[in-house]
Short mmCIF file of C-alpha atoms in Angstrom, two decimals:
data_model
loop_
_atom_site.label_atom_id
_atom_site.label_comp_id
_atom_site.label_asym_id
_atom_site.label_seq_id
_atom_site.Cartn_x
_atom_site.Cartn_y
_atom_site.Cartn_z
CA MET A 225 0.88 0.84 15.09
CA GLU A 226 -0.36 -0.62 18.62
CA SER A 227 1.68 -2.81 20.72
CA ASN A 228 1.37 -6.66 20.54
CA SER A 229 -0.16 -6.80 23.97
CA TYR A 230 -2.92 -4.33 22.88
CA LEU A 231 -3.63 -6.03 19.65
CA ILE A 232 -3.84 -9.42 21.48
CA GLU A 233 -6.42 -7.84 23.96
CA LYS A 234 -8.33 -6.20 21.11
CA PHE A 235 -8.35 -9.38 19.13
CA LEU A 236 -9.79 -11.51 22.02
CA GLU A 237 -12.47 -8.89 22.53
CA GLU A 238 -13.43 -9.00 18.82
CA ILE A 239 -13.82 -12.79 18.62
CA HIS A 240 -15.81 -12.99 22.00
CA THR A 241 -18.14 -9.87 20.88
CA SER A 242 -18.51 -10.63 17.08
CA GLU A 243 -17.65 -14.24 16.06
CA THR A 244 -17.98 -13.35 12.43
CA ILE A 245 -15.74 -10.62 12.07
CA ILE A 246 -12.68 -12.84 11.38
CA ASP A 247 -14.57 -15.17 9.15
CA ILE A 248 -15.14 -12.18 6.76
CA TYR A 249 -11.34 -11.88 6.20
CA LYS A 250 -10.24 -15.51 6.28
CA LYS A 251 -10.12 -15.55 2.48
CA LYS A 252 -7.61 -12.68 2.33
CA SER A 253 -4.38 -14.56 2.76
CA LYS A 254 -3.56 -17.98 1.34
CA THR A 255 -0.12 -17.74 2.95
CA ILE A 256 -1.53 -17.43 6.35
CA ASP A 257 -4.03 -20.25 5.58
CA SER A 258 -0.85 -22.40 4.90
CA LEU A 259 0.91 -21.36 7.88
CA LYS A 260 2.39 -24.08 10.08
CA ILE A 261 3.27 -22.76 13.51
CA GLN A 262 6.23 -25.22 14.11
CA LYS A 263 7.78 -24.28 10.68
CA ILE A 264 7.73 -20.60 11.16
CA ASN A 265 11.05 -18.93 10.14
CA ASP A 266 10.03 -15.31 10.05
CA ASN A 267 11.52 -13.66 13.07
CA LYS A 268 8.75 -11.10 13.54
CA ILE A 269 6.11 -13.63 13.24
CA MET A 270 7.82 -15.92 15.65
CA GLU A 271 8.29 -12.90 18.18
CA LEU A 272 4.38 -12.04 17.71
CA PHE A 273 3.57 -15.87 18.40
CA GLN A 274 5.75 -16.00 21.34
CA ASN A 275 3.94 -12.94 22.93
CA PHE A 276 0.58 -14.31 21.68
CA ILE A 277 0.95 -17.64 23.83
CA LYS A 278 2.09 -15.67 26.93
CA ASN A 279 -1.20 -14.24 27.22
CA ASP A 280 -3.33 -16.12 29.84
CA ALA A 281 -6.63 -15.11 28.10
CA VAL A 282 -5.22 -16.60 24.93
CA PHE A 283 -4.26 -19.76 26.87
CA CYS A 284 -7.67 -20.15 28.20
CA THR A 285 -9.25 -19.43 24.78
CA ILE A 286 -7.18 -22.12 23.03
CA ILE A 287 -7.93 -24.73 25.72
CA LYS A 288 -11.64 -23.86 25.53
CA MET A 289 -11.56 -24.31 21.67
CA GLN A 290 -9.85 -27.60 21.86
CA TRP A 291 -11.98 -28.89 24.77
CA GLU A 292 -15.14 -28.28 22.92
CA LYS A 293 -13.88 -30.46 20.15
CA HIS A 294 -12.74 -33.08 22.55
CA LYS A 295 -15.93 -33.34 24.45
CA SER A 296 -17.68 -35.22 21.64
CA LEU A 297 -14.93 -38.05 21.33
CA LYS A 298 -15.26 -41.40 23.09
CA THR A 299 -12.76 -41.90 25.92
CA THR A 300 -10.83 -45.05 27.00
CA ARG A 301 -12.82 -47.12 29.45
CA GLY A 302 -12.10 -45.98 33.12
CA ALA A 303 -10.80 -42.64 32.11
CA THR A 304 -12.70 -39.40 32.30
CA LYS A 305 -12.77 -37.22 29.26
CA LYS A 306 -11.18 -34.43 31.17
CA ARG A 307 -8.29 -36.72 32.31
CA THR A 308 -7.74 -37.92 28.93
CA PHE A 309 -7.76 -34.37 27.30
CA LEU A 310 -5.18 -33.13 30.04
CA TYR A 311 -2.95 -36.16 29.54
CA LYS A 312 -3.13 -35.93 25.70
CA TYR A 313 -2.17 -32.19 25.47
CA PHE A 314 0.05 -31.71 28.76
CA GLY A 315 1.55 -35.21 29.16
CA ASP A 316 3.60 -35.48 32.62
CA ASP A 317 2.89 -31.72 33.27
CA ALA A 318 -0.93 -32.34 33.26
CA PRO A 319 -2.53 -30.90 36.31
CA GLU A 320 -3.68 -33.63 38.89
CA ASP A 321 -7.03 -31.84 39.67
CA ASP A 322 -9.41 -32.08 36.71
CA ARG A 323 -11.29 -29.05 37.98
CA VAL A 324 -8.22 -27.08 36.83
CA LEU A 325 -9.66 -27.50 33.31
CA ASP A 326 -13.17 -26.17 34.42
CA LYS A 327 -11.26 -23.05 35.45
CA TRP A 328 -9.34 -22.67 32.17
CA THR A 329 -12.66 -23.11 30.10
CA SER A 330 -14.63 -20.83 32.29
CA SER A 331 -16.41 -18.14 30.22
CA LYS A 332 -15.41 -15.64 32.84
CA LEU A 333 -11.80 -14.87 33.39
CA THR A 334 -11.07 -12.47 36.23
CA LYS A 335 -7.89 -10.41 36.63
CA SER A 336 -7.59 -11.67 40.18
CA GLN A 337 -7.37 -15.28 38.90
CA LYS A 338 -4.02 -17.05 39.47
CA GLN A 339 -1.79 -16.75 36.48
CA ILE A 340 -1.32 -19.73 34.28
CA ASP A 341 1.73 -21.71 34.97
CA GLU A 342 4.53 -21.42 32.17
CA LYS A 343 4.82 -25.09 32.18
CA TYR A 344 1.38 -25.32 30.79
CA LYS A 345 1.87 -22.59 28.28
CA LYS A 346 4.87 -24.36 26.67
CA HIS A 347 2.52 -27.12 25.41
CA LEU A 348 0.32 -24.88 23.50
CA ILE A 349 2.48 -25.37 20.30
CA GLY A 350 1.24 -28.84 20.14
CA ILE A 351 -2.48 -28.07 20.44
CA PRO A 352 -4.30 -27.82 17.03
CA ALA A 353 -6.55 -25.00 18.24
CA THR A 354 -3.34 -22.71 18.98
CA GLU A 355 -2.65 -22.72 15.06
CA GLN A 356 -6.15 -22.02 14.21
CA LEU A 357 -6.46 -19.03 16.63
CA PHE A 358 -3.00 -17.71 15.68
CA LYS A 359 -4.02 -17.72 12.09
CA ASP A 360 -7.13 -15.77 12.95
CA PHE A 361 -4.93 -13.24 14.93
CA LEU A 362 -2.61 -12.83 11.98
CA ILE A 363 -5.56 -11.80 9.84
CA PHE A 364 -6.81 -9.52 12.59
CA VAL A 365 -3.44 -7.91 12.65
CA ASP A 366 -3.47 -7.42 8.88
CA MET A 367 -6.98 -5.78 9.18
CA GLU A 368 -5.73 -3.48 11.81
CA ASN A 369 -2.71 -2.52 9.69
CA THR A 370 -5.01 -1.71 6.72
CA LYS A 371 -7.28 0.25 8.82
CA HIS A 372 -4.43 2.16 10.29
CA LYS A 373 -3.12 2.91 6.71
CA ILE A 374 -6.58 4.05 5.48
CA HIS A 375 -7.00 6.43 8.43
CA GLN A 376 -3.60 7.95 7.89
CA PRO A 377 -3.71 9.89 4.70
CA LEU A 378 -0.52 10.56 2.83
CA THR A 379 1.22 13.78 3.38
CA GLN A 380 2.26 16.02 0.54
CA LYS A 381 5.84 15.09 1.34
CA GLN A 382 5.06 11.34 1.06
CA ILE A 383 3.28 12.12 -2.24
CA ILE A 384 6.07 14.05 -3.80
CA ILE A 385 8.60 11.48 -2.64
CA GLU A 386 6.88 8.66 -4.38
CA GLY A 387 6.13 10.94 -7.36
CA MET A 388 9.76 11.84 -7.67
CA LYS A 389 10.83 8.08 -7.64
CA THR A 390 8.44 7.69 -10.64
CA LEU A 391 9.79 10.72 -12.40
CA SER A 392 13.49 9.78 -12.10
CA GLU A 393 12.58 6.90 -14.56
CA LEU A 394 12.20 9.49 -17.29
CA ASP A 395 15.12 10.57 -19.62
CA GLU A 396 16.95 13.80 -19.31
CA LYS A 397 15.30 15.56 -22.17
CA THR A 398 11.76 14.85 -20.79
CA LEU A 399 12.67 16.03 -17.48
CA TYR A 400 14.08 19.17 -19.02
CA LEU A 401 10.64 19.82 -20.84
CA ILE A 402 8.66 19.32 -17.65
CA ASP A 403 11.01 21.62 -15.91
CA CYS A 404 10.35 24.06 -18.56
CA THR A 405 6.62 23.61 -18.05
CA PHE A 406 7.01 24.24 -14.36
CA ALA A 407 9.52 27.01 -14.10
CA GLU A 408 11.13 28.49 -17.31
CA SER A 409 7.76 29.14 -19.18
CA ALA A 410 5.88 29.89 -15.96
CA SER A 411 6.35 33.83 -16.22
CA ASN A 412 5.08 33.84 -19.80
CA PHE A 413 1.49 33.87 -18.95
CA LYS A 414 -1.08 35.33 -16.57
CA ILE A 415 -4.22 34.06 -15.11
CA ARG A 416 -6.64 36.05 -12.95
CA GLU A 417 -3.84 38.68 -12.99
CA LEU A 418 -1.50 36.47 -11.07
CA THR A 419 1.38 34.79 -12.71
CA LEU A 420 2.75 31.22 -11.78
CA SER A 421 6.19 33.10 -11.26
CA ASP A 422 4.36 35.10 -8.52
CA LEU A 423 2.89 31.92 -7.21
CA MET A 424 6.35 30.39 -6.86
CA ASN A 425 7.49 33.45 -5.02
CA TYR A 426 4.59 33.55 -2.61
CA LYS A 427 3.22 30.21 -1.78
CA ILE A 428 -0.49 31.19 -1.42
CA ASP A 429 -2.13 27.86 -0.64
CA SER A 430 -5.40 29.54 0.53
CA LEU A 431 -5.63 31.68 -2.70
CA GLU A 432 -7.76 29.30 -4.81
CA SER A 433 -9.05 25.70 -5.14
CA PRO A 434 -7.04 22.95 -6.79
CA GLN A 435 -8.65 24.27 -9.93
CA PHE A 436 -6.58 27.36 -9.88
CA TYR A 437 -3.20 25.52 -9.72
CA ILE A 438 -4.36 23.10 -12.43
CA ASP A 439 -5.17 26.05 -14.81
CA CYS A 440 -1.91 27.50 -14.09
CA ILE A 441 -0.14 24.26 -15.17
CA MET A 442 -2.30 23.91 -18.14
CA HIS A 443 -1.47 27.24 -19.53
CA SER A 444 2.31 26.52 -18.97
CA LEU A 445 1.88 23.15 -20.77
CA ASN A 446 0.14 25.16 -23.63
CA LYS A 447 3.26 27.30 -23.90
CA VAL A 448 5.50 24.35 -23.91
CA ILE A 449 3.39 22.45 -26.62
CA GLU A 450 3.25 25.63 -28.78
CA ASP A 451 7.04 26.22 -28.70
CA PHE A 452 8.10 22.55 -28.49
CA THR A 453 10.55 22.75 -31.32
CA LYS A 454 12.18 25.82 -30.08
CA ILE A 455 12.43 24.48 -26.48
CA GLU A 456 13.82 21.05 -27.84
CA SER A 457 16.56 23.02 -29.70
CA LYS A 458 17.21 25.04 -26.64
CA TYR A 459 17.85 21.81 -24.91
CA GLU A 460 20.23 20.59 -27.52
CA LEU A 461 22.18 23.61 -27.14
CA GLU A 462 22.60 23.40 -23.31
CA VAL A 463 26.29 23.06 -22.54
CA ILE A 464 25.61 21.36 -19.32
CA LYS A 465 22.70 18.80 -19.10
CA ASN A 466 22.05 17.85 -15.67
CA LYS A 467 19.20 15.26 -14.86
CA GLU A 468 19.52 15.74 -11.11
CA LEU A 469 19.08 19.46 -11.48
CA TYR A 470 15.89 19.09 -13.32
CA LEU A 471 14.51 16.67 -10.88
CA TYR A 472 15.65 19.10 -8.02
CA ARG A 473 13.65 21.93 -9.69
CA ILE A 474 10.57 19.91 -10.46
CA GLU A 475 10.41 18.86 -6.81
CA LYS A 476 10.85 22.16 -5.67
CA PHE A 477 7.83 23.34 -7.72
CA LEU A 478 5.64 20.54 -6.51
CA TYR A 479 6.14 21.64 -2.96
CA LEU A 480 4.79 25.01 -3.85
CA LEU A 481 1.39 23.59 -4.84
CA ASN A 482 -1.24 22.63 -2.47
CA ILE A 483 -1.53 18.75 -1.65
CA GLU A 484 -4.59 18.26 -3.78
CA THR A 485 -2.98 19.60 -6.92
CA THR A 486 0.31 17.83 -6.39
CA SER A 487 -1.72 14.58 -5.89
CA VAL A 488 -3.88 15.30 -9.14
CA PHE A 489 -0.96 16.23 -11.27
CA LEU A 490 1.29 13.34 -10.45
CA THR A 491 -1.66 10.77 -10.52
CA THR A 492 -2.58 12.23 -13.95
CA PHE A 493 0.98 12.22 -15.20
CA ARG A 494 1.33 8.45 -14.15
CA LYS A 495 -1.68 7.67 -16.07
CA VAL A 496 -0.82 9.41 -19.13
CA PHE A 497 2.87 8.33 -19.27
CA ASN A 498 2.15 4.67 -18.14
CA ALA A 499 4.16 2.44 -20.41
CA GLU A 500 1.63 -0.41 -20.22
CA ASN A 501 -1.25 1.83 -21.42
CA ILE A 502 0.78 3.25 -24.21
CA LEU A 503 1.89 -0.13 -25.45
CA LYS A 504 -1.61 -1.49 -25.39
CA LYS A 505 -2.78 1.41 -27.49
CA ASN A 506 -0.13 1.26 -30.18
CA ILE A 507 0.47 -2.52 -30.55
CA ASP A 508 -1.70 -5.07 -32.21
CA ILE A 509 -2.92 -7.78 -29.61
CA PRO A 510 -0.91 -10.73 -31.18
CA GLN A 511 2.36 -8.70 -30.96
CA TYR A 512 1.42 -7.14 -27.59
CA ASN A 513 1.13 -10.74 -26.16
CA LYS A 514 4.82 -11.42 -27.07
CA ILE A 515 6.31 -8.66 -24.69
CA ASP A 516 6.79 -9.01 -20.93
CA LYS A 517 3.70 -6.94 -19.81
CA ARG A 518 4.70 -7.10 -16.06
CA LYS A 519 7.84 -5.33 -16.81
CA TYR A 520 6.01 -2.34 -18.00
CA ARG A 521 2.73 -2.35 -15.64
CA THR A 522 3.98 0.47 -13.35
CA SER A 523 6.61 2.01 -15.46
CA LEU A 524 6.69 5.25 -17.39
CA PHE A 525 7.01 5.34 -21.11
CA THR A 526 10.46 6.40 -22.29
CA ASN A 527 12.56 6.23 -25.47
CA LEU A 528 14.26 3.23 -23.87
CA VAL A 529 10.97 1.45 -23.51
CA ALA A 530 10.22 2.20 -27.08
CA GLN A 531 13.71 0.83 -28.27
CA GLU A 532 13.42 -2.37 -26.10
CA VAL A 533 9.96 -3.26 -27.54
CA ASN A 534 10.80 -2.42 -31.13
CA HIS A 535 13.88 -4.62 -30.69
CA LYS A 536 11.85 -7.49 -29.14
CA LEU A 537 9.17 -7.48 -31.76
CA LYS A 538 11.75 -6.56 -34.69
CA MET A 539 9.34 -3.79 -35.60
CA ASN A 540 9.57 0.00 -35.89
CA ILE A 541 6.38 1.15 -34.19
CA ASN A 542 5.69 4.89 -34.14
CA PHE A 543 4.91 5.50 -30.51
CA PRO A 544 3.62 8.84 -29.34
CA THR A 545 6.13 11.56 -28.95
CA VAL A 546 6.59 13.53 -25.74
CA ARG A 547 4.77 16.43 -27.38
CA GLN A 548 1.87 14.17 -28.10
CA LEU A 549 1.74 12.99 -24.46
CA PHE A 550 2.03 16.45 -23.21
CA ILE A 551 -1.21 17.25 -25.20
CA GLU A 552 -2.99 14.14 -23.73
CA LEU A 553 -1.73 15.29 -20.32
CA ARG A 554 -3.18 18.78 -20.73
CA LYS A 555 -6.50 17.33 -22.01
CA SER A 556 -6.82 15.20 -18.87
CA LEU A 557 -5.94 18.07 -16.62
CA GLU A 558 -8.67 20.19 -18.38
CA GLU A 559 -11.08 17.47 -17.74
CA TYR A 560 -10.32 17.44 -14.24
CA SER A 561 -10.43 21.40 -13.96
CA THR A 562 -13.86 21.25 -15.66
CA PHE A 563 -15.09 18.60 -13.23
CA ILE A 564 -13.96 20.77 -10.21
CA LYS A 565 -15.61 23.76 -11.75
CA ASN A 566 -18.96 22.03 -12.30
CA PHE A 567 -18.83 20.33 -8.95
CA THR A 568 -18.23 23.62 -7.08
CA GLN A 569 -20.93 25.60 -8.94
#
């Protein structure tokens, strides 16, 4: 992200060339709208504010904004508006020459112009326009941060790290079944004369489109779905059940796929196994409204979730099994594969 000084200069350029740009985004943040400069307790924002008011162009912009409001007010008899303004906001530090205000509010600020004395800048915190301009600046910073994120697409590593955090919510048995889908059953099928086992040995990103990888995963899912009872029994016979090992092998496999397939698979998996979606489909609305929906909004559906909900509702709801969810996952991946196939024809 850009430095504070660069952001300040960019902000000033924006407000002088396109006055409506900030207005479009002012509704974005109620917290910014309620901000009071003198009550700031966030160290980062306070540091940003200190850098903000040190800038000479910011100082002049604030004075100009406040002066525009002040000019319409009536002044005390015998006092000029400029003198009243300077004494009101700078007190004993007010410059003796009223023409200083003309320099500050000039529409053109040259780099050769003498720097603003720090004794004047310290009074900015008491000028209403300072708060207004700084709020706009915070909104601008938020906009820049958003644009920065938009223009920096996630890497495969970032996608997998986030995906593995989600998958780690699953119970040991479900992870074992996913591991089987990716690895142990991979060599049992062929597609276009290349097995997924081959693919795992020779990471060939340029071989095919994401459709190729998705088709590979679908074939493996079919194998697991068909032999589900046998694979479950095999899991029960495992002497050492190791959740971390299953996660490690799943992660290793995801790195063998290209980035598009990794993203598609993890996104589809989250959607199919999303706890909130599954609860909505399987619980009547009156009962559904009794549970803490926020708790399950971004969680994956597990046996623990099923037990919690049944205990809360004092019911015995027959939620979908992992096998049924695998079938739904396979169907969703097939829809994506068909879409890609039609799109590329």
